[in-house]
PDB file of C-alpha atoms in Angstrom:
ATOM      1  CA  TYR X  28     111.563  37.833 -37.806  1.00  0.00           C
ATOM      2  CA  LEU X  29     109.323  41.173 -37.919  1.00  0.00           C
ATOM      3  CA  ALA X  30     111.828  43.121 -40.356  1.00  0.00           C
ATOM      4  CA  PHE X  31     112.234  40.456 -42.585  1.00  0.00           C
ATOM      5  CA  GLY X  32     108.413  39.401 -42.820  1.00  0.00           C
ATOM      6  CA  LEU X  33     107.711  43.145 -43.493  1.00  0.00           C
ATOM      7  CA  LEU X  34     111.008  43.307 -46.226  1.00  0.00           C
ATOM      8  CA  SER X  35     109.470  39.873 -47.480  1.00  0.00           C
ATOM      9  CA  LEU X  36     105.995  41.573 -47.965  1.00  0.00           C
ATOM     10  CA  ILE X  37     106.962  44.675 -49.642  1.00  0.00           C
ATOM     11  CA  TRP X  38     109.055  42.534 -51.897  1.00  0.00           C
ATOM     12  CA  LEU X  39     105.983  40.200 -53.126  1.00  0.00           C
ATOM     13  CA  LEU X  40     103.198  43.661 -53.075  1.00  0.00           C
ATOM     14  CA  VAL X  41     105.975  45.558 -55.197  1.00  0.00           C
ATOM     15  CA  GLY X  42     106.446  42.835 -57.856  1.00  0.00           C
ATOM     16  CA  GLY X  43     108.073  39.523 -56.833  1.00  0.00           C
ATOM     17  CA  GLY X  44     107.229  37.605 -60.061  1.00  0.00           C
ATOM     18  CA  ILE X  45     104.839  35.291 -58.128  1.00  0.00           C
ATOM     19  CA  GLY X  46     101.501  37.047 -56.390  1.00  0.00           C
ATOM     20  CA  LEU X  47     100.660  37.454 -52.867  1.00  0.00           C
ATOM     21  CA  ARG X  48      97.888  34.941 -53.382  1.00  0.00           C
ATOM     22  CA  ALA X  49     100.014  32.186 -54.263  1.00  0.00           C
ATOM     23  CA  TRP X  50     102.706  32.765 -51.496  1.00  0.00           C
ATOM     24  CA  CYS X  51      99.988  32.560 -49.265  1.00  0.00           C
ATOM     25  CA  ILE X  52      98.606  28.991 -50.404  1.00  0.00           C
ATOM     26  CA  ALA X  53     101.840  27.409 -50.828  1.00  0.00           C
ATOM     27  CA  ALA X  54     102.444  29.169 -46.751  1.00  0.00           C
ATOM     28  CA  SER X  55      99.552  27.780 -45.522  1.00  0.00           C
ATOM     29  CA  ASN X  56     100.084  24.526 -47.465  1.00  0.00           C
ATOM     30  CA  LEU X  57     103.694  24.311 -45.799  1.00  0.00           C
ATOM     31  CA  TRP X  58     102.538  24.585 -42.570  1.00  0.00           C
ATOM     32  CA  GLY X  59     100.039  21.954 -42.758  1.00  0.00           C
ATOM     33  CA  LEU X  60     102.883  19.606 -44.260  1.00  0.00           C
ATOM     34  CA  LEU X  61     105.195  20.653 -41.549  1.00  0.00           C
ATOM     35  CA  LEU X  62     102.574  20.519 -38.391  1.00  0.00           C
ATOM     36  CA  SER X  63     101.145  17.067 -39.620  1.00  0.00           C
ATOM     37  CA  THR X  64     104.832  15.605 -40.051  1.00  0.00           C
ATOM     38  CA  VAL X  65     105.753  16.716 -36.374  1.00  0.00           C
ATOM     39  CA  LEU X  66     102.546  15.250 -35.149  1.00  0.00           C
ATOM     40  CA  MET X  67     102.366  12.275 -36.952  1.00  0.00           C
ATOM     41  CA  GLY X  68     106.274  11.847 -36.059  1.00  0.00           C
ATOM     42  CA  TYR X  69     105.694  12.101 -32.296  1.00  0.00           C
ATOM     43  CA  GLY X  70     102.360   9.399 -32.515  1.00  0.00           C
ATOM     44  CA  LEU X  71     104.641   6.984 -34.854  1.00  0.00           C
ATOM     45  CA  VAL X  72     107.651   7.701 -32.055  1.00  0.00           C
ATOM     46  CA  ALA X  73     105.833   7.525 -28.707  1.00  0.00           C
ATOM     47  CA  LEU X  74     103.369   4.993 -29.166  1.00  0.00           C
ATOM     48  CA  PRO X  75     106.163   2.307 -30.000  1.00  0.00           C
ATOM     49  CA  LEU X  76     108.336   3.868 -27.323  1.00  0.00           C
ATOM     50  CA  HIS X  77     105.566   3.453 -24.855  1.00  0.00           C
ATOM     51  CA  PHE X  78     105.087   0.116 -25.663  1.00  0.00           C
ATOM     52  CA  TRP X  79     108.884  -0.841 -25.270  1.00  0.00           C
ATOM     53  CA  CYS X  80     108.946   0.603 -22.278  1.00  0.00           C
ATOM     54  CA  LEU X  81     105.891  -1.556 -20.646  1.00  0.00           C
ATOM     55  CA  ALA X  82     107.650  -4.771 -21.951  1.00  0.00           C
ATOM     56  CA  SER X  83     111.065  -3.617 -20.240  1.00  0.00           C
ATOM     57  CA  PRO X  84     110.406  -4.593 -16.736  1.00  0.00           C
ATOM     58  CA  ARG X  85     114.035  -3.002 -15.717  1.00  0.00           C
ATOM     59  CA  GLU X  86     112.672   0.429 -16.620  1.00  0.00           C
ATOM     60  CA  GLN X  87     108.807  -0.179 -14.943  1.00  0.00           C
ATOM     61  CA  LEU X  88     110.986  -1.488 -11.946  1.00  0.00           C
ATOM     62  CA  ALA X  89     113.056   1.894 -11.930  1.00  0.00           C
ATOM     63  CA  LYS X  90     109.936   3.642 -12.482  1.00  0.00           C
ATOM     64  CA  LEU X  91     108.259   2.260  -9.591  1.00  0.00           C
ATOM     65  CA  TYR X  92     111.493   2.497  -7.334  1.00  0.00           C
ATOM     66  CA  TYR X  93     111.238   6.496  -8.257  1.00  0.00           C
ATOM     67  CA  HIS X  94     107.713   6.761  -6.938  1.00  0.00           C
ATOM     68  CA  ALA X  95     108.099   4.380  -3.807  1.00  0.00           C
ATOM     69  CA  VAL X  96     110.645   5.979  -1.929  1.00  0.00           C
ATOM     70  CA  PRO X  97     108.062   9.281  -1.780  1.00  0.00           C
ATOM     71  CA  MET X  98     105.169   7.175  -0.818  1.00  0.00           C
ATOM     72  CA  ASP X  99     107.126   5.227   1.729  1.00  0.00           C
ATOM     73  CA  GLU X 100     108.178   8.581   3.161  1.00  0.00           C
ATOM     74  CA  ALA X 101     104.832   9.899   3.499  1.00  0.00           C
ATOM     75  CA  ARG X 102     103.332   6.829   4.876  1.00  0.00           C
ATOM     76  CA  VAL X 103     105.859   6.871   7.606  1.00  0.00           C
ATOM     77  CA  THR X 104     105.406  10.214   8.508  1.00  0.00           C
ATOM     78  CA  THR X 105     101.638   9.631   8.604  1.00  0.00           C
ATOM     79  CA  GLN X 106     102.012   7.000  10.940  1.00  0.00           C
ATOM     80  CA  PHE X 107     104.275   9.179  13.362  1.00  0.00           C
ATOM     81  CA  GLU X 108     101.196  11.833  13.054  1.00  0.00           C
ATOM     82  CA  LEU X 109      98.891   9.272  14.055  1.00  0.00           C
ATOM     83  CA  GLN X 110     101.300   7.640  17.140  1.00  0.00           C
ATOM     84  CA  ASP X 111     101.033  11.567  18.370  1.00  0.00           C
ATOM     85  CA  VAL X 112      97.751  12.307  17.843  1.00  0.00           C
ATOM     86  CA  ILE X 113      96.882   9.179  19.780  1.00  0.00           C
ATOM     87  CA  GLY X 114      99.283  10.221  22.700  1.00  0.00           C
ATOM     88  CA  GLU X 115      97.904  13.574  22.876  1.00  0.00           C
ATOM     89  CA  ALA X 116      94.266  11.771  22.946  1.00  0.00           C
ATOM     90  CA  ARG X 117      95.638   9.592  25.872  1.00  0.00           C
ATOM     91  CA  MET X 118      96.556  12.178  27.797  1.00  0.00           C
ATOM     92  CA  GLU X 119      93.959  14.343  27.682  1.00  0.00           C
ATOM     93  CA  MET X 120      91.288  11.040  28.535  1.00  0.00           C
ATOM     94  CA  VAL X 121      94.010  10.727  31.609  1.00  0.00           C
ATOM     95  CA  SER X 122      93.584  14.328  32.560  1.00  0.00           C
ATOM     96  CA  ARG X 123      89.666  14.731  32.171  1.00  0.00           C
ATOM     97  CA  ASN X 124      88.192  16.527  34.685  1.00  0.00           C
ATOM     98  CA  VAL X 125      86.384  13.911  37.159  1.00  0.00           C
ATOM     99  CA  GLN X 126      84.268  16.291  38.319  1.00  0.00           C
ATOM    100  CA  ILE X 127      81.747  16.608  35.582  1.00  0.00           C
ATOM    101  CA  TRP X 128      78.963  13.798  35.555  1.00  0.00           C
ATOM    102  CA  ASP X 129      76.895  15.238  32.551  1.00  0.00           C
ATOM    103  CA  SER X 130      75.937  12.406  30.757  1.00  0.00           C
ATOM    104  CA  THR X 131      76.573  13.485  27.279  1.00  0.00           C
ATOM    105  CA  ILE X 132      79.901  13.924  27.994  1.00  0.00           C
ATOM    106  CA  GLU X 133      80.402  10.622  29.919  1.00  0.00           C
ATOM    107  CA  HIS X 134      79.134   8.991  26.070  1.00  0.00           C
ATOM    108  CA  ALA X 135      81.279  11.207  24.291  1.00  0.00           C
ATOM    109  CA  PHE X 136      84.315  10.020  26.227  1.00  0.00           C
ATOM    110  CA  ALA X 137      83.153   6.517  25.829  1.00  0.00           C
ATOM    111  CA  VAL X 138      83.478   6.773  22.231  1.00  0.00           C
ATOM    112  CA  LEU X 139      86.291   8.346  22.547  1.00  0.00           C
ATOM    113  CA  GLN X 140      87.863   5.595  23.984  1.00  0.00           C
ATOM    114  CA  GLN X 141      86.737   3.321  21.663  1.00  0.00           C
ATOM    115  CA  THR X 142      87.948   5.309  19.106  1.00  0.00           C
ATOM    116  CA  LEU X 143      91.037   5.261  20.663  1.00  0.00           C
ATOM    117  CA  GLU X 144      91.365   1.465  20.682  1.00  0.00           C
ATOM    118  CA  ASP X 145      90.460   1.109  17.365  1.00  0.00           C
ATOM    119  CA  CYS X 146      93.532   3.555  16.123  1.00  0.00           C
ATOM    120  CA  GLU X 147      95.685   1.698  18.684  1.00  0.00           C
ATOM    121  CA  LEU X 148      94.864  -1.374  16.860  1.00  0.00           C
ATOM    122  CA  LEU X 149      95.217   0.288  13.413  1.00  0.00           C
ATOM    123  CA  HIS X 150      98.637   1.792  14.193  1.00  0.00           C
ATOM    124  CA  SER X 151      99.435  -1.695  15.711  1.00  0.00           C
ATOM    125  CA  GLU X 152      98.893  -3.239  12.279  1.00  0.00           C
ATOM    126  CA  LEU X 153     100.524  -0.395  10.308  1.00  0.00           C
ATOM    127  CA  THR X 154     103.815  -0.715  12.018  1.00  0.00           C
ATOM    128  CA  ASN X 155     103.680  -4.519  11.941  1.00  0.00           C
ATOM    129  CA  GLY X 156     103.999  -5.197  15.709  1.00  0.00           C
TER     130      GLY X 156
END
């Protein structure tokens, strides 16, 4: 392309019959017309296509199914992670050292116990049981 462009430019400068200024004006007009045709054509096609897809329940359902599978997998994975964390926290609560009788630590364990109960309630609601 570069060689063709250089040869064309040399031909225009040497004496191609029409001046370089006229070729530049024609090239800029051509570029503007091609660009506007491409952009308008995309807009004229894309907008009705978008409305067509919105009006088609089958295509909308296919898109929703496509997005639903990864979202359900992420939900199930998160539920298992929540169940694991609740189990780990329960084990830590059971194995805590009873010889520490600091009131701040006791209050922290009471808050942790309430949080665990709330998490277990949430987990049972999420797993439908």
